[in-house]
mmCIF file of C-alpha atoms in Angstrom:
data_model
loop_
_atom_site.group_PDB
_atom_site.id
_atom_site.type_symbol
_atom_site.label_atom_id
_atom_site.label_comp_id
_atom_site.label_asym_id
_atom_site.label_seq_id
_atom_site.Cartn_x
_atom_site.Cartn_y
_atom_site.Cartn_z
ATOM 1 C CA MET U 164 188.584 18.871 9.487
ATOM 2 C CA SER U 165 187.212 16.532 12.375
ATOM 3 C CA PRO U 166 186.269 12.867 11.590
ATOM 4 C CA ALA U 167 182.961 13.775 13.285
ATOM 5 C CA ARG U 168 181.930 15.749 10.229
ATOM 6 C CA ALA U 169 181.625 12.837 8.074
ATOM 7 C CA ALA U 170 178.537 11.785 9.838
ATOM 8 C CA VAL U 171 176.758 15.180 9.724
ATOM 9 C CA ALA U 172 173.917 15.484 7.285
ATOM 10 C CA PRO U 173 173.839 17.556 4.302
ATOM 11 C CA ALA U 174 173.299 21.113 4.976
ATOM 12 C CA VAL U 175 169.836 22.184 5.817
ATOM 13 C CA VAL U 176 168.750 25.167 3.610
ATOM 14 C CA LEU U 177 167.009 27.502 5.866
ATOM 15 C CA ASP U 178 163.916 28.719 4.045
ATOM 16 C CA PRO U 179 163.733 32.586 3.836
ATOM 17 C CA LEU U 180 160.033 32.338 3.389
ATOM 18 C CA VAL U 181 159.634 30.291 6.651
ATOM 19 C CA ARG U 182 156.894 28.196 5.370
ATOM 20 C CA ASP U 183 157.363 25.224 7.573
ATOM 21 C CA LEU U 184 159.077 26.233 10.684
ATOM 22 C CA ALA U 185 157.926 23.114 12.877
ATOM 23 C CA GLY U 186 159.251 20.912 9.947
ATOM 24 C CA GLU U 187 162.518 22.933 9.942
ATOM 25 C CA THR U 188 162.966 22.575 13.541
ATOM 26 C CA ALA U 189 162.261 18.864 13.693
ATOM 27 C CA ARG U 190 164.898 18.340 10.942
ATOM 28 C CA LEU U 191 167.485 20.378 12.693
ATOM 29 C CA CYS U 192 166.828 18.393 16.020
ATOM 30 C CA ALA U 193 167.086 15.064 14.162
ATOM 31 C CA ASP U 194 170.393 15.981 12.525
ATOM 32 C CA GLY U 195 172.258 16.016 15.750
ATOM 33 C CA PRO U 196 173.988 18.727 18.103
ATOM 34 C CA PHE U 197 175.887 20.171 15.140
ATOM 35 C CA VAL U 198 174.159 20.805 11.854
ATOM 36 C CA ARG U 199 175.434 22.335 8.618
ATOM 37 C CA ILE U 200 173.079 25.024 7.439
ATOM 38 C CA ASP U 201 172.999 27.369 4.324
ATOM 39 C CA LEU U 202 172.179 31.009 5.345
ATOM 40 C CA LEU U 203 171.241 32.423 1.994
ATOM 41 C CA GLY U 204 174.344 31.013 0.330
ATOM 42 C CA ALA U 205 176.567 31.518 3.229
ATOM 43 C CA PRO U 206 177.458 28.205 4.973
ATOM 44 C CA ALA U 207 177.642 28.026 8.783
ATOM 45 C CA TRP U 208 177.142 25.467 11.685
ATOM 46 C CA THR U 209 174.142 25.646 14.065
ATOM 47 C CA VAL U 210 173.947 23.973 17.453
ATOM 48 C CA THR U 211 170.736 22.333 18.437
ATOM 49 C CA ARG U 212 171.345 20.838 22.080
ATOM 50 C CA HIS U 213 170.978 22.767 25.276
ATOM 51 C CA ALA U 214 174.099 21.497 26.959
ATOM 52 C CA VAL U 215 176.391 22.153 23.933
ATOM 53 C CA ALA U 216 175.044 25.515 23.281
ATOM 54 C CA ARG U 217 175.452 26.601 27.014
ATOM 55 C CA ARG U 218 179.206 25.543 26.871
ATOM 56 C CA LEU U 219 179.561 27.322 23.589
ATOM 57 C CA LEU U 220 177.829 30.699 24.661
ATOM 58 C CA THR U 221 180.602 31.321 27.163
ATOM 59 C CA ASP U 222 183.610 30.163 25.109
ATOM 60 C CA PRO U 223 185.767 33.170 24.453
ATOM 61 C CA ARG U 224 187.146 31.722 21.282
ATOM 62 C CA LEU U 225 183.782 32.343 19.449
ATOM 63 C CA VAL U 226 183.204 36.086 19.137
ATOM 64 C CA LYS U 227 180.837 38.497 17.430
ATOM 65 C CA ASP U 228 183.378 40.274 15.313
ATOM 66 C CA ILE U 229 182.716 39.785 11.624
ATOM 67 C CA GLY U 230 186.513 40.323 11.177
ATOM 68 C CA ALA U 231 186.948 36.798 12.434
ATOM 69 C CA TRP U 232 184.854 35.389 9.776
ATOM 70 C CA GLY U 233 186.652 33.537 6.945
ATOM 71 C CA LEU U 234 184.145 34.403 4.379
ATOM 72 C CA TRP U 235 184.176 37.798 4.932
ATOM 73 C CA GLN U 236 187.970 37.953 5.003
ATOM 74 C CA SER U 237 188.035 36.259 1.745
ATOM 75 C CA GLY U 238 185.260 38.565 0.210
ATOM 76 C CA ALA U 239 182.854 35.492 -0.341
ATOM 77 C CA VAL U 240 180.538 37.290 1.803
ATOM 78 C CA THR U 241 179.976 41.326 1.200
ATOM 79 C CA ARG U 242 177.692 43.927 2.086
ATOM 80 C CA GLU U 243 175.378 42.592 -0.634
ATOM 81 C CA TRP U 244 174.654 39.364 1.632
ATOM 82 C CA PRO U 245 170.964 39.726 2.771
ATOM 83 C CA LEU U 246 171.809 39.246 6.382
ATOM 84 C CA ILE U 247 174.779 41.511 6.772
ATOM 85 C CA ALA U 248 173.089 44.325 8.606
ATOM 86 C CA MET U 249 171.848 41.964 11.292
ATOM 87 C CA VAL U 250 175.588 40.364 11.547
ATOM 88 C CA ASP U 251 177.407 43.781 11.304
ATOM 89 C CA PRO U 252 174.802 46.387 12.322
ATOM 90 C CA GLY U 253 177.128 48.781 13.848
ATOM 91 C CA ARG U 254 179.024 49.140 17.078
ATOM 92 C CA SER U 255 177.131 48.230 20.267
ATOM 93 C CA MET U 256 177.217 45.788 23.092
ATOM 94 C CA PHE U 257 175.510 43.130 20.754
ATOM 95 C CA THR U 258 178.564 43.310 18.394
ATOM 96 C CA GLU U 259 181.571 43.537 21.107
ATOM 97 C CA ASP U 260 183.175 40.920 23.174
ATOM 98 C CA GLY U 261 185.397 40.925 26.340
ATOM 99 C CA GLU U 262 186.128 44.204 27.868
ATOM 100 C CA GLU U 263 184.615 46.303 25.256
ATOM 101 C CA HIS U 264 181.382 44.434 25.516
ATOM 102 C CA ARG U 265 181.296 44.574 29.390
ATOM 103 C CA ARG U 266 182.116 48.553 28.817
ATOM 104 C CA LEU U 267 179.352 48.923 26.450
ATOM 105 C CA ARG U 268 176.907 46.626 28.242
ATOM 106 C CA ALA U 269 177.316 47.972 31.777
ATOM 107 C CA LYS U 270 175.365 50.978 31.919
ATOM 108 C CA THR U 271 172.413 49.645 29.779
ATOM 109 C CA ALA U 272 172.249 46.521 32.045
ATOM 110 C CA GLN U 273 172.572 48.689 35.293
ATOM 111 C CA ALA U 274 169.713 50.909 34.174
ATOM 112 C CA ILE U 275 167.229 48.058 33.631
ATOM 113 C CA THR U 276 166.805 47.769 37.430
ATOM 114 C CA PRO U 277 163.948 46.539 39.438
ATOM 115 C CA ARG U 278 163.276 49.977 40.429
ATOM 116 C CA ARG U 279 162.953 51.198 36.849
ATOM 117 C CA LEU U 280 160.877 48.088 35.950
ATOM 118 C CA ASP U 281 158.525 48.781 39.016
ATOM 119 C CA ALA U 282 158.221 52.417 37.579
ATOM 120 C CA LEU U 283 157.368 50.883 34.056
ATOM 121 C CA ARG U 284 154.735 48.522 35.256
ATOM 122 C CA PRO U 285 152.054 51.400 35.263
ATOM 123 C CA VAL U 286 152.994 52.407 31.702
ATOM 124 C CA VAL U 287 152.784 49.079 30.683
ATOM 125 C CA GLU U 288 149.267 48.483 32.250
ATOM 126 C CA ARG U 289 147.987 51.712 30.911
ATOM 127 C CA LEU U 290 149.119 51.135 27.523
ATOM 128 C CA THR U 291 147.754 47.625 27.628
ATOM 129 C CA GLU U 292 144.303 48.828 28.450
ATOM 130 C CA ARG U 293 144.445 51.555 25.833
ATOM 131 C CA LEU U 294 145.584 49.068 23.160
ATOM 132 C CA LEU U 295 142.738 46.556 24.068
ATOM 133 C CA ASP U 296 140.268 49.393 23.777
ATOM 134 C CA ASP U 297 141.591 49.745 20.279
ATOM 135 C CA VAL U 298 141.111 46.012 19.779
ATOM 136 C CA ALA U 299 137.471 46.127 20.853
ATOM 137 C CA ALA U 300 136.716 49.227 18.498
ATOM 138 C CA VAL U 301 138.095 47.564 15.536
ATOM 139 C CA ALA U 302 136.200 44.459 16.169
ATOM 140 C CA ARG U 303 132.901 46.498 16.820
ATOM 141 C CA ALA U 304 133.511 48.219 13.384
ATOM 142 C CA ALA U 305 134.157 44.762 11.698
ATOM 143 C CA ASP U 306 130.875 43.457 13.389
ATOM 144 C CA GLN U 307 128.957 46.425 12.085
ATOM 145 C CA ARG U 308 130.245 45.689 8.617
ATOM 146 C CA GLY U 309 128.918 41.965 8.794
ATOM 147 C CA ASP U 310 132.354 40.605 9.239
ATOM 148 C CA GLY U 311 132.079 39.437 12.713
ATOM 149 C CA ALA U 312 133.711 40.734 15.857
ATOM 150 C CA ARG U 313 137.249 40.410 14.151
ATOM 151 C CA ALA U 314 140.464 42.195 14.635
ATOM 152 C CA ASP U 315 144.099 41.634 13.963
ATOM 153 C CA LEU U 316 145.698 41.091 17.648
ATOM 154 C CA LYS U 317 149.302 41.718 16.194
ATOM 155 C CA THR U 318 148.587 45.139 14.448
ATOM 156 C CA SER U 319 146.222 46.476 17.145
ATOM 157 C CA PHE U 320 147.818 45.145 20.239
ATOM 158 C CA ALA U 321 150.945 42.798 20.230
ATOM 159 C CA GLN U 322 153.088 44.963 18.079
ATOM 160 C CA PRO U 323 152.374 48.494 19.481
ATOM 161 C CA LEU U 324 152.748 47.472 23.034
ATOM 162 C CA PRO U 325 156.266 46.590 23.050
ATOM 163 C CA MET U 326 157.394 49.078 20.815
ATOM 164 C CA GLY U 327 155.464 51.788 23.189
ATOM 165 C CA VAL U 328 157.092 50.395 26.216
ATOM 166 C CA VAL U 329 160.772 50.189 24.922
ATOM 167 C CA CYS U 330 160.474 53.579 23.360
ATOM 168 C CA THR U 331 159.174 55.053 26.664
ATOM 169 C CA LEU U 332 162.268 53.400 28.424
ATOM 170 C CA MET U 333 164.623 54.749 25.998
ATOM 171 C CA GLY U 334 162.945 58.247 25.784
ATOM 172 C CA VAL U 335 162.118 57.922 22.058
ATOM 173 C CA PRO U 336 159.102 60.132 21.031
ATOM 174 C CA GLU U 337 155.764 58.414 20.416
ATOM 175 C CA ASP U 338 155.063 60.247 17.379
ATOM 176 C CA THR U 339 158.146 58.432 15.673
ATOM 177 C CA ILE U 340 156.631 54.835 16.208
ATOM 178 C CA PRO U 341 154.603 54.230 13.137
ATOM 179 C CA HIS U 342 157.269 55.200 11.009
ATOM 180 C CA GLN U 343 159.811 53.268 13.119
ATOM 181 C CA MET U 344 157.536 50.033 12.832
ATOM 182 C CA GLU U 345 157.564 50.375 9.045
ATOM 183 C CA LEU U 346 161.368 50.647 8.878
ATOM 184 C CA TRP U 347 161.982 47.815 11.253
ATOM 185 C CA LYS U 348 159.453 45.634 9.108
ATOM 186 C CA ARG U 349 161.579 46.521 5.943
ATOM 187 C CA PHE U 350 164.877 45.885 7.891
ATOM 188 C CA PHE U 351 163.958 42.210 9.095
ATOM 189 C CA SER U 352 162.008 40.958 6.148
ATOM 190 C CA LEU U 353 163.727 39.045 3.475
ATOM 191 C CA ALA U 354 161.055 40.036 0.957
ATOM 192 C CA THR U 355 162.744 43.478 1.151
ATOM 193 C CA SER U 356 165.401 44.136 -1.460
ATOM 194 C CA GLN U 357 169.060 44.500 -0.209
ATOM 195 C CA GLU U 358 169.212 48.067 -1.160
ATOM 196 C CA GLU U 359 165.843 48.931 0.599
ATOM 197 C CA ARG U 360 166.846 47.001 3.697
ATOM 198 C CA LEU U 361 170.225 48.836 4.064
ATOM 199 C CA ALA U 362 168.582 52.064 3.460
ATOM 200 C CA ALA U 363 165.972 51.300 6.326
ATOM 201 C CA HIS U 364 168.829 50.611 8.487
ATOM 202 C CA ARG U 365 170.542 53.769 7.549
ATOM 203 C CA GLU U 366 167.138 55.759 8.194
ATOM 204 C CA LEU U 367 166.895 54.156 11.710
ATOM 205 C CA TRP U 368 170.521 55.070 12.499
ATOM 206 C CA ASP U 369 170.045 58.566 11.434
ATOM 207 C CA LEU U 370 166.757 58.850 13.437
ATOM 208 C CA PHE U 371 168.467 57.686 16.531
ATOM 209 C CA ARG U 372 171.413 59.799 16.028
ATOM 210 C CA ALA U 373 169.302 62.939 15.895
ATOM 211 C CA LEU U 374 167.700 61.786 19.177
ATOM 212 C CA VAL U 375 171.047 61.310 20.855
ATOM 213 C CA ARG U 376 172.170 64.883 19.877
ATOM 214 C CA GLU U 377 168.933 66.331 21.045
ATOM 215 C CA LYS U 378 169.022 64.612 24.491
ATOM 216 C CA THR U 379 172.934 65.392 24.706
ATOM 217 C CA GLU U 380 171.751 69.085 24.588
ATOM 218 C CA ARG U 381 168.454 68.673 26.708
ATOM 219 C CA PRO U 382 168.593 65.300 28.854
ATOM 220 C CA THR U 383 165.557 63.759 30.289
ATOM 221 C CA ASP U 384 164.917 60.898 32.763
ATOM 222 C CA ASP U 385 165.292 57.992 30.154
ATOM 223 C CA LEU U 386 167.900 55.267 29.336
ATOM 224 C CA THR U 387 169.204 57.083 26.304
ATOM 225 C CA SER U 388 170.101 60.316 28.422
ATOM 226 C CA ALA U 389 171.671 57.758 31.180
ATOM 227 C CA LEU U 390 173.911 56.212 28.259
ATOM 228 C CA ILE U 391 175.006 59.632 27.015
ATOM 229 C CA PHE U 392 176.226 60.807 30.312
ATOM 230 C CA ALA U 393 177.206 57.513 32.071
ATOM 231 C CA GLU U 394 181.025 57.471 32.860
ATOM 232 C CA ASP U 395 182.978 54.316 33.134
ATOM 233 C CA GLY U 396 186.542 54.972 34.581
ATOM 234 C CA GLY U 397 186.233 58.486 33.333
ATOM 235 C CA ALA U 398 185.336 57.703 29.640
ATOM 236 C CA ARG U 399 181.817 58.277 28.303
ATOM 237 C CA LEU U 400 180.371 56.215 25.416
ATOM 238 C CA THR U 401 180.973 57.767 22.086
ATOM 239 C CA GLU U 402 177.898 58.969 20.112
ATOM 240 C CA ASP U 403 178.129 55.918 17.716
ATOM 241 C CA GLU U 404 178.141 53.627 20.765
ATOM 242 C CA VAL U 405 175.109 55.299 22.197
ATOM 243 C CA VAL U 406 173.268 55.191 18.817
ATOM 244 C CA GLY U 407 174.417 51.458 18.409
ATOM 245 C CA ASN U 408 173.018 50.594 21.894
ATOM 246 C CA LEU U 409 169.935 52.558 21.398
ATOM 247 C CA THR U 410 169.202 50.931 18.027
ATOM 248 C CA ALA U 411 169.986 47.333 19.293
ATOM 249 C CA MET U 412 167.767 47.733 22.230
ATOM 250 C CA ILE U 413 164.772 48.991 20.391
ATOM 251 C CA GLY U 414 165.226 46.369 17.477
ATOM 252 C CA ALA U 415 165.552 43.453 19.713
ATOM 253 C CA GLY U 416 163.339 44.902 22.694
ATOM 254 C CA HIS U 417 160.283 45.039 20.542
ATOM 255 C CA GLU U 418 160.296 42.293 18.245
ATOM 256 C CA THR U 419 160.993 39.458 20.648
ATOM 257 C CA THR U 420 158.192 40.592 22.806
ATOM 258 C CA VAL U 421 155.690 40.646 19.837
ATOM 259 C CA GLY U 422 156.402 37.049 19.345
ATOM 260 C CA LEU U 423 156.383 36.165 22.922
ATOM 261 C CA ILE U 424 152.609 37.537 23.307
ATOM 262 C CA LEU U 425 151.189 36.057 20.119
ATOM 263 C CA ASN U 426 152.809 32.523 20.734
ATOM 264 C CA ALA U 427 151.553 32.242 24.148
ATOM 265 C CA VAL U 428 147.975 33.342 23.008
ATOM 266 C CA ARG U 429 148.180 30.852 20.244
ATOM 267 C CA ALA U 430 149.468 28.073 22.470
ATOM 268 C CA LEU U 431 146.563 28.711 25.051
ATOM 269 C CA LEU U 432 143.896 28.997 22.287
ATOM 270 C CA THR U 433 144.913 25.612 20.776
ATOM 271 C CA HIS U 434 145.269 23.976 24.227
ATOM 272 C CA PRO U 435 142.101 24.914 25.790
ATOM 273 C CA ASP U 436 142.514 22.394 28.645
ATOM 274 C CA GLN U 437 145.581 24.299 29.721
ATOM 275 C CA LEU U 438 144.048 27.676 29.282
ATOM 276 C CA ALA U 439 141.213 26.429 31.715
ATOM 277 C CA LEU U 440 143.874 25.743 34.346
ATOM 278 C CA VAL U 441 145.445 29.155 33.787
ATOM 279 C CA LEU U 442 142.181 30.952 34.039
ATOM 280 C CA GLY U 443 141.037 28.725 37.043
ATOM 281 C CA GLY U 444 144.363 29.945 39.036
ATOM 282 C CA GLU U 445 145.896 26.469 39.028
ATOM 283 C CA VAL U 446 148.786 27.656 36.774
ATOM 284 C CA SER U 447 150.546 30.984 36.776
ATOM 285 C CA TRP U 448 150.818 33.395 33.957
ATOM 286 C CA GLU U 449 154.672 33.329 34.681
ATOM 287 C CA THR U 450 154.572 29.573 33.911
ATOM 288 C CA VAL U 451 152.736 30.301 30.806
ATOM 289 C CA VAL U 452 155.483 32.768 29.677
ATOM 290 C CA GLU U 453 158.350 30.441 30.527
ATOM 291 C CA GLU U 454 156.751 27.276 28.785
ATOM 292 C CA THR U 455 155.987 29.508 25.728
ATOM 293 C CA LEU U 456 159.627 30.944 25.678
ATOM 294 C CA ARG U 457 160.949 27.209 25.612
ATOM 295 C CA TRP U 458 158.363 25.666 23.302
ATOM 296 C CA ASP U 459 157.863 28.277 20.661
ATOM 297 C CA PRO U 460 160.277 31.122 21.273
ATOM 298 C CA PRO U 461 160.275 34.573 19.641
ATOM 299 C CA VAL U 462 163.845 33.894 18.247
ATOM 300 C CA THR U 463 164.551 31.138 16.101
ATOM 301 C CA HIS U 464 168.087 31.519 14.965
ATOM 302 C CA LEU U 465 170.442 33.726 16.678
ATOM 303 C CA LEU U 466 173.190 35.194 14.466
ATOM 304 C CA MET U 467 176.196 34.833 14.770
ATOM 305 C CA ARG U 468 179.520 33.785 16.321
ATOM 306 C CA PHE U 469 182.954 33.341 14.673
ATOM 307 C CA ALA U 470 185.694 30.901 15.701
ATOM 308 C CA THR U 471 189.038 32.790 16.343
ATOM 309 C CA GLU U 472 190.775 29.226 16.612
ATOM 310 C CA ASP U 473 189.585 25.671 16.134
ATOM 311 C CA VAL U 474 187.015 24.964 18.751
ATOM 312 C CA GLU U 475 186.551 21.281 19.745
ATOM 313 C CA VAL U 476 183.381 20.084 21.587
ATOM 314 C CA ASP U 477 182.692 16.509 22.393
ATOM 315 C CA GLY U 478 184.892 15.327 19.327
ATOM 316 C CA PHE U 479 183.288 17.935 16.725
ATOM 317 C CA VAL U 480 185.540 20.818 15.682
ATOM 318 C CA ILE U 481 184.418 24.101 14.341
ATOM 319 C CA ASP U 482 187.237 25.380 12.320
ATOM 320 C CA LYS U 483 188.971 28.768 12.585
ATOM 321 C CA GLY U 484 187.013 31.296 10.678
ATOM 322 C CA GLU U 485 183.671 29.275 10.560
ATOM 323 C CA ALA U 486 180.307 30.768 11.772
ATOM 324 C CA LEU U 487 178.071 29.301 14.485
ATOM 325 C CA VAL U 488 174.445 30.058 14.725
ATOM 326 C CA VAL U 489 172.342 29.231 17.979
ATOM 327 C CA SER U 490 169.029 27.544 16.938
ATOM 328 C CA TYR U 491 167.108 28.475 20.025
ATOM 329 C CA ARG U 492 163.681 26.889 18.706
ATOM 330 C CA ALA U 493 165.454 23.650 18.419
ATOM 331 C CA ILE U 494 167.406 23.922 21.710
ATOM 332 C CA GLY U 495 163.870 24.430 23.414
ATOM 333 C CA ARG U 496 162.821 21.073 21.853
ATOM 334 C CA ASP U 497 165.856 19.213 23.078
ATOM 335 C CA ALA U 498 164.633 15.973 24.680
ATOM 336 C CA GLU U 499 167.684 15.488 26.481
ATOM 337 C CA ARG U 500 167.184 18.733 28.523
ATOM 338 C CA HIS U 501 163.281 18.972 28.511
ATOM 339 C CA GLY U 502 162.253 15.267 28.634
ATOM 340 C CA GLY U 503 160.397 13.068 26.155
ATOM 341 C CA ASP U 504 157.526 15.333 25.550
ATOM 342 C CA ALA U 505 159.599 18.305 24.533
ATOM 343 C CA ASP U 506 157.760 18.731 21.459
ATOM 344 C CA ALA U 507 154.425 19.296 23.631
ATOM 345 C CA PHE U 508 153.174 22.445 25.100
ATOM 346 C CA ASN U 509 152.668 21.672 28.680
ATOM 347 C CA VAL U 510 152.172 24.232 31.491
ATOM 348 C CA THR U 511 152.157 21.481 34.105
ATOM 349 C CA ARG U 512 155.575 20.291 33.743
ATOM 350 C CA ASP U 513 157.173 18.848 37.034
ATOM 351 C CA ALA U 514 160.554 19.833 36.137
ATOM 352 C CA PRO U 515 161.784 23.369 36.479
ATOM 353 C CA ASN U 516 161.629 25.063 33.058
ATOM 354 C CA ARG U 517 165.320 26.308 32.659
ATOM 355 C CA HIS U 518 165.404 27.195 29.085
ATOM 356 C CA MET U 519 167.916 29.406 27.439
ATOM 357 C CA THR U 520 165.583 31.550 24.994
ATOM 358 C CA PHE U 521 167.255 34.881 26.312
ATOM 359 C CA GLY U 522 170.638 33.505 25.870
ATOM 360 C CA HIS U 523 173.411 32.618 28.127
ATOM 361 C CA GLY U 524 176.766 34.014 29.308
ATOM 362 C CA PRO U 525 177.973 37.616 28.524
ATOM 363 C CA HIS U 526 175.533 38.314 25.884
ATOM 364 C CA ILE U 527 172.367 37.261 27.701
ATOM 365 C CA CYS U 528 169.438 39.609 26.755
ATOM 366 C CA PRO U 529 169.679 42.638 29.061
ATOM 367 C CA GLY U 530 165.967 43.274 28.403
ATOM 368 C CA ALA U 531 164.778 39.904 29.513
ATOM 369 C CA ALA U 532 163.174 41.168 32.595
ATOM 370 C CA LEU U 533 161.210 43.811 30.668
ATOM 371 C CA SER U 534 159.801 41.291 28.063
ATOM 372 C CA ARG U 535 158.498 39.055 30.876
ATOM 373 C CA LEU U 536 157.011 41.978 32.677
ATOM 374 C CA GLU U 537 155.116 42.969 29.336
ATOM 375 C CA ALA U 538 153.885 39.518 28.636
ATOM 376 C CA THR U 539 152.797 38.891 32.076
ATOM 377 C CA VAL U 540 150.731 42.214 32.340
ATOM 378 C CA ALA U 541 149.466 41.735 28.658
ATOM 379 C CA LEU U 542 148.335 38.094 28.831
ATOM 380 C CA PRO U 543 145.988 38.146 31.609
ATOM 381 C CA ALA U 544 144.699 41.425 30.443
ATOM 382 C CA ILE U 545 143.699 39.951 26.905
ATOM 383 C CA PHE U 546 141.842 36.936 28.451
ATOM 384 C CA ALA U 547 140.181 38.940 31.114
ATOM 385 C CA ARG U 548 138.754 41.550 28.599
ATOM 386 C CA PHE U 549 137.985 38.894 26.003
ATOM 387 C CA PRO U 550 136.993 35.704 27.899
ATOM 388 C CA ASP U 551 135.434 34.287 24.450
ATOM 389 C CA LEU U 552 138.620 35.045 22.525
ATOM 390 C CA ARG U 553 139.275 32.583 19.762
ATOM 391 C CA LEU U 554 141.237 32.359 16.443
ATOM 392 C CA ALA U 555 139.251 33.663 13.442
ATOM 393 C CA VAL U 556 141.169 31.113 11.027
ATOM 394 C CA PRO U 557 142.446 27.625 11.653
ATOM 395 C CA ALA U 558 145.925 27.652 13.537
ATOM 396 C CA ASP U 559 147.831 26.094 10.703
ATOM 397 C CA GLU U 560 146.688 28.844 8.483
ATOM 398 C CA LEU U 561 148.729 31.464 10.510
ATOM 399 C CA ARG U 562 151.701 32.387 8.356
ATOM 400 C CA ASN U 563 155.120 33.428 9.488
ATOM 401 C CA LEU U 564 156.744 36.438 7.985
ATOM 402 C CA PRO U 565 159.985 35.908 5.794
ATOM 403 C CA VAL U 566 162.250 36.586 8.514
ATOM 404 C CA LEU U 567 164.946 33.777 9.447
ATOM 405 C CA THR U 568 165.854 34.954 12.931
ATOM 406 C CA GLN U 569 162.247 35.632 14.457
ATOM 407 C CA ASN U 570 159.276 33.550 14.905
ATOM 408 C CA ASP U 571 157.233 36.527 13.601
ATOM 409 C CA LEU U 572 153.635 36.123 12.235
ATOM 410 C CA GLU U 573 152.321 38.053 9.321
ATOM 411 C CA SER U 574 149.160 38.589 11.315
ATOM 412 C CA PHE U 575 146.928 37.122 14.099
ATOM 413 C CA PRO U 576 143.221 37.502 13.316
ATOM 414 C CA VAL U 577 141.024 36.779 16.205
ATOM 415 C CA LEU U 578 137.262 36.870 17.113
ATOM 416 C CA LEU U 579 136.238 38.525 20.451
ATOM 417 C CA HIS U 580 133.065 36.701 20.693
ATOM 418 C CA ALA U 581 130.796 34.304 18.691
#
């Protein structure tokens, strides 16, 4: 064991109920670049510094294969561990490394082209307007009941928007979305029993397997059909590989954008001086999106990489078989990278905002451009439609869902006008 470990603070126990995300982030940042954490009984290391994470995310000795995890090899971690379905969800580009990762990822990444995104923009714009109509209708009904022009921006807008967009991209029928959203909620929540969580994962897998078989028989112009019939060196992806990529794209593709939209709205409503700069055209919506991604990212802790041999970084050693988590929220607050005011939301930063919220290296998020597209369409539309928008509760009363990996709010109550 490296001598550097003697100086490492005791393990930070990540709170499954996420009651104090700001405090947890501050503790992680204060404890140094490597912090021992406890993930629901499974010890791991997390990295909290931008430069260190950037190096580790391209280190081939740190792999996604759970078979390299010492706790899995020894049986100390089993399928009963609450986070197992996130670490070992099934074969996809998110769980493989090296040549296999490149093979599984290639057709997905190639399909999310600027041309396809341009074709999706009208879909995003139409869905945005339709959902804002729903927000207004909910608020009118509340106002007529005497509750004020109140709505939940998450339920009526921020959640269905990215789910609708990613399902359009993948060719998933719209009528499956409500049930999918319930299944994804059960899958991610730590308030769900392990039995229910694994059952939700199996049901999602079965739903997407049925879709893949249908599109194998009757392909359409969507990314799932493209994955089914894509050939790489003469070999198509297997059914399980297509299902794995489809499941991972929808799971990651909608949850992250929900958080991005809500966190940006919260940041602007609690910083009215900066909102005024944006609405006045002095700061772009793209800048708002990038500052939100850095300061209050939708992903808090990304699970998980495993050391295939001892990995030494700046005198610190991650032992063979140990697990590493990347704490993106802490990295976004890294003062060495983002300056002394890294803890502040500031859309007027002088330095370029080169965060790593969508990852770095081979596993960088293939849907990053799509998420940015949705946010830069949604945010100006929200504030144009509802110029008097304000929070219906104090900002410190907004509560996170019990999800360790995402910065996901229970609800986002707003008032559309006084």
